[in-house]
C-alpha positions as a LaTeX table, in Angstrom:
\begin{tabular}{lrrr}
\hline
Residue & $x$ (\AA) & $y$ (\AA) & $z$ (\AA) \\
\hline
Met1 & 3.00 & 40.05 & 22.59 \\
Ile2 & 4.84 & 39.24 & 25.82 \\
Leu3 & 4.15 & 35.90 & 27.50 \\
Asn4 & 4.00 & 35.56 & 31.25 \\
Pro5 & 6.37 & 32.98 & 32.83 \\
Leu6 & 3.73 & 30.24 & 33.07 \\
Glu7 & 2.67 & 30.64 & 29.43 \\
Leu8 & 6.32 & 30.61 & 28.37 \\
Ile9 & 6.92 & 27.34 & 30.24 \\
Val10 & 3.84 & 25.78 & 28.66 \\
Leu11 & 4.94 & 26.93 & 25.20 \\
Val12 & 8.46 & 25.55 & 25.60 \\
Phe13 & 7.09 & 22.25 & 26.91 \\
Asp14 & 4.66 & 21.98 & 23.97 \\
Leu15 & 7.44 & 22.72 & 21.48 \\
Ile16 & 9.68 & 20.06 & 23.01 \\
Cys17 & 6.85 & 17.49 & 22.88 \\
Leu18 & 6.10 & 18.47 & 19.29 \\
Ile19 & 9.72 & 18.08 & 18.18 \\
Ile20 & 10.02 & 14.71 & 19.90 \\
Gly21 & 6.72 & 13.55 & 18.38 \\
Ile22 & 7.77 & 14.59 & 14.86 \\
Tyr23 & 11.15 & 12.91 & 15.31 \\
Phe24 & 9.64 & 9.57 & 16.31 \\
Ala25 & 6.95 & 9.82 & 13.62 \\
Phe26 & 9.70 & 10.31 & 11.04 \\
Leu27 & 11.66 & 7.34 & 12.40 \\
Ser28 & 8.51 & 5.22 & 12.35 \\
Ala29 & 7.81 & 6.15 & 8.72 \\
Val30 & 11.37 & 5.32 & 7.68 \\
Phe31 & 11.25 & 2.01 & 9.54 \\
Glu32 & 7.95 & 1.01 & 7.92 \\
Phe33 & 9.32 & 1.93 & 4.51 \\
Leu34 & 12.44 & $-0.18$ & 4.98 \\
Phe35 & 10.65 & $-3.02$ & 6.78 \\
Pro36 & 7.04 & $-3.11$ & 5.54 \\
Pro37 & 4.50 & $-4.60$ & 7.96 \\
Lys38 & 3.02 & $-8.00$ & 7.32 \\
Pro39 & 0.20 & $-7.69$ & 4.76 \\
Lys40 & $-3.27$ & $-8.05$ & 6.19 \\
Ser41 & $-5.40$ & $-10.93$ & 5.04 \\
Leu42 & $-8.18$ & $-10.41$ & 2.51 \\
Trp43 & $-9.66$ & $-13.88$ & 2.90 \\
Arg44 & $-13.49$ & $-13.60$ & 2.72 \\
Glu45 & $-13.35$ & $-9.82$ & 3.11 \\
Ile46 & $-16.05$ & $-8.12$ & 1.05 \\
Val47 & $-14.36$ & $-5.76$ & $-1.40$ \\
Leu48 & $-16.46$ & $-3.26$ & $-3.36$ \\
Ile49 & $-14.73$ & $-2.01$ & $-6.50$ \\
Val50 & $-16.34$ & 0.96 & $-8.22$ \\
Gly51 & $-15.52$ & 1.20 & $-11.91$ \\
Thr52 & $-14.79$ & $-2.33$ & $-13.16$ \\
Glu53 & $-15.53$ & $-2.03$ & $-16.89$ \\
Tyr54 & $-11.88$ & $-2.01$ & $-17.98$ \\
Gly55 & $-8.36$ & $-1.11$ & $-16.98$ \\
Ile56 & $-7.24$ & $-0.98$ & $-13.37$ \\
Gly57 & $-10.72$ & $-1.52$ & $-11.93$ \\
Arg58 & $-11.09$ & $-4.80$ & $-13.78$ \\
Glu59 & $-7.62$ & $-5.97$ & $-12.82$ \\
Leu60 & $-8.22$ & $-5.07$ & $-9.19$ \\
Ala61 & $-11.35$ & $-7.24$ & $-9.16$ \\
Leu62 & $-9.44$ & $-10.22$ & $-10.56$ \\
Gln63 & $-6.51$ & $-9.84$ & $-8.16$ \\
Tyr64 & $-8.60$ & $-9.24$ & $-5.05$ \\
Ala65 & $-10.60$ & $-12.35$ & $-5.91$ \\
Ala66 & $-7.39$ & $-14.35$ & $-6.35$ \\
Leu67 & $-6.45$ & $-13.38$ & $-2.77$ \\
Gly68 & $-9.69$ & $-14.86$ & $-1.45$ \\
Ala69 & $-11.82$ & $-11.73$ & $-1.20$ \\
Val70 & $-15.52$ & $-11.61$ & $-2.05$ \\
Val71 & $-15.60$ & $-9.10$ & $-4.89$ \\
Val72 & $-18.55$ & $-6.78$ & $-5.54$ \\
Cys73 & $-18.29$ & $-5.11$ & $-8.95$ \\
Trp74 & $-20.05$ & $-1.80$ & $-9.61$ \\
Asp75 & $-20.27$ & $-0.20$ & $-13.02$ \\
Thr76 & $-22.75$ & 1.31 & $-15.43$ \\
Asn77 & $-21.82$ & $-1.18$ & $-18.16$ \\
Arg78 & $-24.01$ & $-4.10$ & $-17.11$ \\
Arg79 & $-22.79$ & $-6.51$ & $-19.78$ \\
Glu80 & $-19.06$ & $-6.13$ & $-19.09$ \\
Asn81 & $-19.65$ & $-6.05$ & $-15.35$ \\
Glu82 & $-21.57$ & $-9.32$ & $-15.31$ \\
Arg83 & $-19.03$ & $-10.89$ & $-17.64$ \\
Leu84 & $-16.26$ & $-9.99$ & $-15.19$ \\
Ala85 & $-18.17$ & $-11.46$ & $-12.23$ \\
Phe86 & $-18.83$ & $-14.63$ & $-14.23$ \\
Glu87 & $-15.13$ & $-14.92$ & $-15.09$ \\
Ile88 & $-14.21$ & $-14.65$ & $-11.41$ \\
Arg89 & $-16.77$ & $-17.27$ & $-10.41$ \\
Lys90 & $-15.37$ & $-19.64$ & $-13.06$ \\
Arg91 & $-12.07$ & $-19.43$ & $-11.18$ \\
Gly92 & $-13.74$ & $-20.70$ & $-8.03$ \\
Arg93 & $-14.12$ & $-17.33$ & $-6.28$ \\
Arg94 & $-17.14$ & $-15.34$ & $-5.19$ \\
Ala95 & $-18.12$ & $-12.27$ & $-7.19$ \\
Tyr96 & $-21.26$ & $-10.21$ & $-7.67$ \\
Ala97 & $-22.14$ & $-7.62$ & $-10.27$ \\
Phe98 & $-24.33$ & $-4.57$ & $-9.64$ \\
Thr99 & $-25.25$ & $-1.94$ & $-12.20$ \\
Cys100 & $-25.05$ & 1.47 & $-10.58$ \\
Asp101 & $-24.49$ & 5.05 & $-11.71$ \\
Ile102 & $-22.43$ & 6.45 & $-8.84$ \\
Thr103 & $-23.22$ & 10.04 & $-9.84$ \\
Lys104 & $-26.82$ & 9.42 & $-8.71$ \\
Arg105 & $-27.16$ & 9.56 & $-4.93$ \\
Glu106 & $-30.36$ & 7.53 & $-4.78$ \\
Gln107 & $-28.89$ & 4.77 & $-6.93$ \\
Val108 & $-25.82$ & 4.55 & $-4.73$ \\
Leu109 & $-27.88$ & 4.38 & $-1.53$ \\
Thr110 & $-30.33$ & 1.85 & $-2.98$ \\
Thr111 & $-27.63$ & $-0.38$ & $-4.45$ \\
Gly112 & $-25.55$ & $-0.08$ & $-1.30$ \\
Lys113 & $-28.49$ & $-1.25$ & 0.78 \\
Arg114 & $-28.92$ & $-4.27$ & $-1.51$ \\
Val115 & $-25.25$ & $-5.15$ & $-1.09$ \\
Leu116 & $-25.44$ & $-4.94$ & 2.70 \\
Glu117 & $-28.62$ & $-7.02$ & 2.85 \\
Thr118 & $-27.71$ & $-9.73$ & 0.34 \\
Ile119 & $-23.92$ & $-10.07$ & 0.70 \\
Gly120 & $-22.90$ & $-8.49$ & 3.99 \\
Pro121 & $-20.93$ & $-5.56$ & 5.39 \\
Val122 & $-18.36$ & $-4.17$ & 2.97 \\
Ser123 & $-14.90$ & $-3.92$ & 4.52 \\
Val124 & $-12.96$ & $-2.49$ & 1.56 \\
Ile125 & $-14.06$ & 0.13 & $-0.96$ \\
Val126 & $-11.91$ & 0.82 & $-4.00$ \\
His127 & $-12.91$ & 3.95 & $-5.91$ \\
Ser128 & $-11.52$ & 3.58 & $-9.41$ \\
Cys129 & $-13.43$ & 6.30 & $-11.21$ \\
Gly130 & $-10.84$ & 8.83 & $-12.20$ \\
Leu131 & $-12.19$ & 10.16 & $-15.50$ \\
Pro132 & $-9.93$ & 10.88 & $-18.49$ \\
Asn133 & $-10.80$ & 14.05 & $-20.35$ \\
His134 & $-9.17$ & 15.16 & $-23.58$ \\
Glu135 & $-10.96$ & 18.52 & $-23.72$ \\
Thr136 & $-9.06$ & 21.64 & $-22.68$ \\
Leu137 & $-10.03$ & 24.89 & $-21.06$ \\
Leu138 & $-10.31$ & 26.67 & $-24.41$ \\
Asp139 & $-12.45$ & 23.90 & $-25.91$ \\
Val140 & $-15.43$ & 24.58 & $-23.68$ \\
Thr141 & $-15.86$ & 28.13 & $-22.49$ \\
Glu142 & $-19.53$ & 28.61 & $-23.27$ \\
Asn143 & $-21.22$ & 25.61 & $-21.69$ \\
Ala144 & $-20.66$ & 25.36 & $-17.94$ \\
Asp145 & $-22.67$ & 22.12 & $-17.79$ \\
Ser146 & $-20.43$ & 20.31 & $-20.27$ \\
Phe147 & $-18.59$ & 17.04 & $-19.76$ \\
Phe148 & $-15.51$ & 19.17 & $-19.21$ \\
Cys149 & $-16.38$ & 20.31 & $-15.69$ \\
Val150 & $-19.49$ & 18.53 & $-14.40$ \\
Glu151 & $-18.91$ & 14.85 & $-15.10$ \\
Pro152 & $-15.38$ & 14.68 & $-13.64$ \\
Met153 & $-16.70$ & 16.24 & $-10.43$ \\
Glu154 & $-19.69$ & 13.91 & $-10.26$ \\
Lys155 & $-17.75$ & 10.72 & $-10.89$ \\
Ala156 & $-14.54$ & 11.48 & $-9.04$ \\
Val157 & $-15.77$ & 13.61 & $-6.14$ \\
Leu158 & $-19.52$ & 13.67 & $-5.43$ \\
Ser159 & $-19.71$ & 9.88 & $-5.72$ \\
Leu160 & $-17.34$ & 9.64 & $-2.73$ \\
Phe161 & $-19.89$ & 11.40 & $-0.55$ \\
Trp162 & $-22.67$ & 9.07 & $-1.69$ \\
Leu163 & $-20.47$ & 6.03 & $-0.97$ \\
Gln164 & $-19.59$ & 7.44 & 2.42 \\
Glu165 & $-23.27$ & 7.86 & 3.21 \\
Ala166 & $-24.02$ & 4.31 & 2.10 \\
Phe167 & $-21.18$ & 2.38 & 3.77 \\
Leu168 & $-19.12$ & 4.35 & 6.29 \\
Glu169 & $-21.47$ & 3.95 & 9.26 \\
Thr170 & $-21.47$ & 0.17 & 8.82 \\
Met171 & $-17.65$ & 0.11 & 8.69 \\
Ile172 & $-17.45$ & 2.10 & 11.93 \\
Lys173 & $-19.91$ & $-0.25$ & 13.64 \\
Gln174 & $-17.92$ & $-3.26$ & 12.45 \\
Gly175 & $-14.72$ & $-1.69$ & 13.75 \\
Lys176 & $-12.84$ & $-2.25$ & 10.49 \\
Gly177 & $-12.70$ & $-0.92$ & 6.97 \\
His178 & $-10.47$ & 0.44 & 4.26 \\
Trp179 & $-11.02$ & 3.05 & 1.56 \\
Val180 & $-8.73$ & 3.03 & $-1.47$ \\
Leu181 & $-9.01$ & 6.18 & $-3.56$ \\
Leu182 & $-7.30$ & 6.19 & $-6.93$ \\
Ser183 & $-6.07$ & 9.50 & $-8.28$ \\
Ser184 & $-3.79$ & 10.49 & $-11.13$ \\
Val185 & $-0.83$ & 12.78 & $-11.60$ \\
Ala186 & $-3.44$ & 15.56 & $-11.80$ \\
Gly187 & $-3.94$ & 15.11 & $-8.06$ \\
Ile188 & $-0.36$ & 16.09 & $-7.24$ \\
Glu189 & 0.47 & 18.55 & $-10.03$ \\
Thr190 & $-1.83$ & 20.76 & $-12.04$ \\
His191 & $-2.07$ & 20.97 & $-15.81$ \\
Pro192 & $-3.01$ & 24.39 & $-17.23$ \\
Gln193 & $-5.52$ & 23.13 & $-19.79$ \\
His194 & $-7.23$ & 20.11 & $-18.23$ \\
Leu195 & $-9.05$ & 22.17 & $-15.64$ \\
Gly196 & $-11.97$ & 19.82 & $-14.94$ \\
Ile197 & $-10.03$ & 16.64 & $-14.20$ \\
Thr198 & $-7.30$ & 18.54 & $-12.33$ \\
Ala199 & $-9.82$ & 20.18 & $-10.00$ \\
Ala200 & $-11.55$ & 16.83 & $-9.46$ \\
Gln201 & $-8.34$ & 14.99 & $-8.61$ \\
Phe202 & $-7.23$ & 17.67 & $-6.15$ \\
Ala203 & $-10.66$ & 17.36 & $-4.54$ \\
Val204 & $-10.15$ & 13.60 & $-4.17$ \\
Gln205 & $-6.95$ & 14.32 & $-2.27$ \\
Gly206 & $-8.80$ & 16.76 & $-0.01$ \\
Phe207 & $-11.51$ & 14.17 & 0.66 \\
Ser208 & $-8.86$ & 11.57 & 1.48 \\
Glu209 & $-7.03$ & 13.80 & 3.94 \\
Ser210 & $-10.25$ & 14.90 & 5.63 \\
Ile211 & $-11.66$ & 11.41 & 6.11 \\
Ser212 & $-8.25$ & 10.11 & 7.26 \\
Tyr213 & $-8.09$ & 12.81 & 9.92 \\
Asn214 & $-11.50$ & 11.88 & 11.30 \\
Leu215 & $-11.21$ & 8.07 & 11.30 \\
Pro216 & $-7.94$ & 6.98 & 12.97 \\
Lys217 & $-9.73$ & 5.79 & 16.13 \\
Lys218 & $-12.43$ & 3.94 & 14.19 \\
Asn219 & $-10.09$ & 1.29 & 12.69 \\
Val220 & $-11.03$ & 2.53 & 9.22 \\
Asn221 & $-8.00$ & 3.14 & 7.02 \\
Val222 & $-7.70$ & 5.32 & 3.94 \\
Ser223 & $-5.17$ & 4.94 & 1.12 \\
Leu224 & $-4.74$ & 7.60 & $-1.55$ \\
Val225 & $-2.93$ & 6.32 & $-4.64$ \\
His226 & $-1.52$ & 8.57 & $-7.36$ \\
Ile227 & $-1.08$ & 6.63 & $-10.58$ \\
Tyr228 & 1.18 & 7.79 & $-13.39$ \\
Pro229 & 1.54 & 6.60 & $-16.03$ \\
Phe230 & $-0.03$ & 3.47 & $-17.50$ \\
Ile231 & $-1.59$ & 2.14 & $-20.68$ \\
Leu232 & $-4.95$ & 3.74 & $-21.45$ \\
Pro233 & $-7.78$ & 2.35 & $-23.57$ \\
Pro234 & $-7.38$ & 3.45 & $-27.25$ \\
Leu235 & $-10.16$ & 6.05 & $-26.89$ \\
Phe236 & $-8.06$ & 8.02 & $-24.39$ \\
Gln237 & $-4.58$ & 7.46 & $-25.75$ \\
Lys238 & $-4.32$ & 11.06 & $-26.91$ \\
Ile239 & $-4.54$ & 12.27 & $-23.31$ \\
Leu240 & $-1.22$ & 10.64 & $-22.53$ \\
Gln241 & 1.44 & 13.08 & $-23.60$ \\
Lys242 & 5.13 & 13.23 & $-22.74$ \\
Arg243 & 7.84 & 15.12 & $-24.54$ \\
Ile244 & 10.31 & 12.33 & $-23.79$ \\
Ser245 & 8.61 & 9.03 & $-23.04$ \\
Ser246 & 11.61 & 7.59 & $-21.20$ \\
Tyr247 & 11.13 & 10.11 & $-18.40$ \\
Phe248 & 8.55 & 7.87 & $-16.76$ \\
Gly249 & 7.88 & 4.87 & $-18.98$ \\
Thr250 & 4.54 & 3.10 & $-18.78$ \\
Ile251 & 2.92 & 0.56 & $-16.53$ \\
Glu252 & 0.24 & $-1.94$ & $-17.42$ \\
Pro253 & $-3.05$ & $-2.09$ & $-15.46$ \\
Gln254 & $-2.11$ & $-5.54$ & $-14.11$ \\
Asp255 & 1.07 & $-4.19$ & $-12.53$ \\
Ala256 & $-0.65$ & $-1.06$ & $-11.26$ \\
Ala257 & $-3.34$ & $-3.17$ & $-9.56$ \\
Arg258 & $-0.67$ & $-5.33$ & $-7.93$ \\
His259 & 1.09 & $-2.25$ & $-6.50$ \\
Ile260 & $-2.21$ & $-0.80$ & $-5.25$ \\
Ile261 & $-3.12$ & $-3.98$ & $-3.38$ \\
Tyr262 & 0.42 & $-4.23$ & $-1.98$ \\
Gly263 & 0.19 & $-0.72$ & $-0.49$ \\
Met264 & $-3.39$ & $-1.17$ & 0.70 \\
Arg265 & $-2.60$ & $-4.42$ & 2.54 \\
Arg266 & 0.13 & $-2.56$ & 4.44 \\
Asn267 & $-2.14$ & 0.39 & 5.29 \\
Arg268 & $-0.10$ & 2.99 & 3.44 \\
Val269 & $-1.83$ & 6.34 & 3.73 \\
Glu270 & $-0.58$ & 7.90 & 0.50 \\
Phe271 & 1.71 & 6.60 & $-2.22$ \\
Ser272 & 2.26 & 6.81 & $-5.95$ \\
Ile273 & 2.94 & 4.46 & $-8.83$ \\
Pro274 & 5.86 & 4.61 & $-9.51$ \\
Leu275 & 6.70 & 5.06 & $-5.82$ \\
Tyr276 & 9.43 & 7.68 & $-6.28$ \\
Leu277 & 7.05 & 10.22 & $-7.85$ \\
His278 & 5.36 & 10.80 & $-4.51$ \\
Phe279 & 8.65 & 11.82 & $-2.90$ \\
Leu280 & 9.58 & 13.87 & $-5.96$ \\
Asn281 & 6.32 & 15.80 & $-5.72$ \\
Lys282 & 6.87 & 16.58 & $-2.04$ \\
Leu283 & 10.32 & 17.86 & $-2.89$ \\
Leu284 & 9.04 & 20.05 & $-5.73$ \\
Arg285 & 6.52 & 21.66 & $-3.38$ \\
Ile286 & 9.44 & 23.29 & $-1.59$ \\
Leu287 & 10.59 & 25.06 & $-4.74$ \\
Pro288 & 9.22 & 28.44 & $-5.85$ \\
Lys289 & 6.01 & 28.09 & $-7.84$ \\
Lys290 & 7.56 & 29.49 & $-11.00$ \\
Ser291 & 10.32 & 26.88 & $-10.97$ \\
Ala292 & 7.74 & 24.12 & $-10.40$ \\
Phe293 & 5.83 & 25.32 & $-13.48$ \\
Met294 & 9.06 & 25.29 & $-15.49$ \\
Leu295 & 9.75 & 21.69 & $-14.47$ \\
Arg296 & 6.20 & 20.66 & $-15.31$ \\
Asp297 & 6.45 & 22.21 & $-18.77$ \\
Ser298 & 9.79 & 20.51 & $-19.31$ \\
Phe299 & 8.39 & 17.07 & $-18.52$ \\
Asp300 & 5.06 & 17.84 & $-20.26$ \\
Thr301 & 3.37 & 15.13 & $-18.23$ \\
Gly302 & $-0.19$ & 15.87 & $-19.33$ \\
Val303 & $-3.06$ & 14.14 & $-17.59$ \\
Asp304 & $-3.75$ & 10.45 & $-17.85$ \\
Phe305 & $-5.89$ & 8.04 & $-15.91$ \\
Gly306 & $-8.42$ & 5.41 & $-16.80$ \\
\hline
\end{tabular}
């Protein structure tokens, strides 16, 4: 195809603008990495944390409360959820517990309405419902409705759409908001056997990128956090598998929660814990797929999140 002179001028001009824009965007990213912006205040901000029964969700509730936020705890385990809220209130902070199954659209919408009416507009949503799954592809080939494929999608993916329906419009009207979506290593590198959780975590990344693209002018931020590895509850310890444990080490939920809040308060769009794994993954994407598979098998990272 031959361009006429005017089209050629427009194309050259667009390319020059694109190169300049990418150059300054890169410089801006490097500058923010070296000199992080001042963390935004969480004082009296209403923070909804989904999945507070144990692990990172519970630690996030405690640490957000310590920073002065009003914490709203959602979980299906009513007893543990209310115990957590009571513990936070004993420390002189505000916390509320709601029992909600986020895989049920009507429950999410009903509970969300109660939160808005009784507490106020939610300004931060932390989705901490990555679901560990020790079953493999060969374990469940006959039942398509098994835990293996349906529950990870419902908890990790479909629930995001119900939460968006319940809270996003209010955030846009308020002119502020922040979504924090927790993913695992399965969201940046596949594992050949853990099909259900891998597909779910990749879907979380797709949701994050899509909502980020549509909300920059609404003052609603989105942070996608890839977490690997950390200590799992005993029930899911067998999911964590590494040929050589010193490759990555481990991180406790308390430390993971601290890193998540640090990145969220500085409006980081996507990062990992440990931080270097995010850059390593981007680098590996450049390599041929076969070599990436070889590296994955060498590290034998498995899938872990909880």
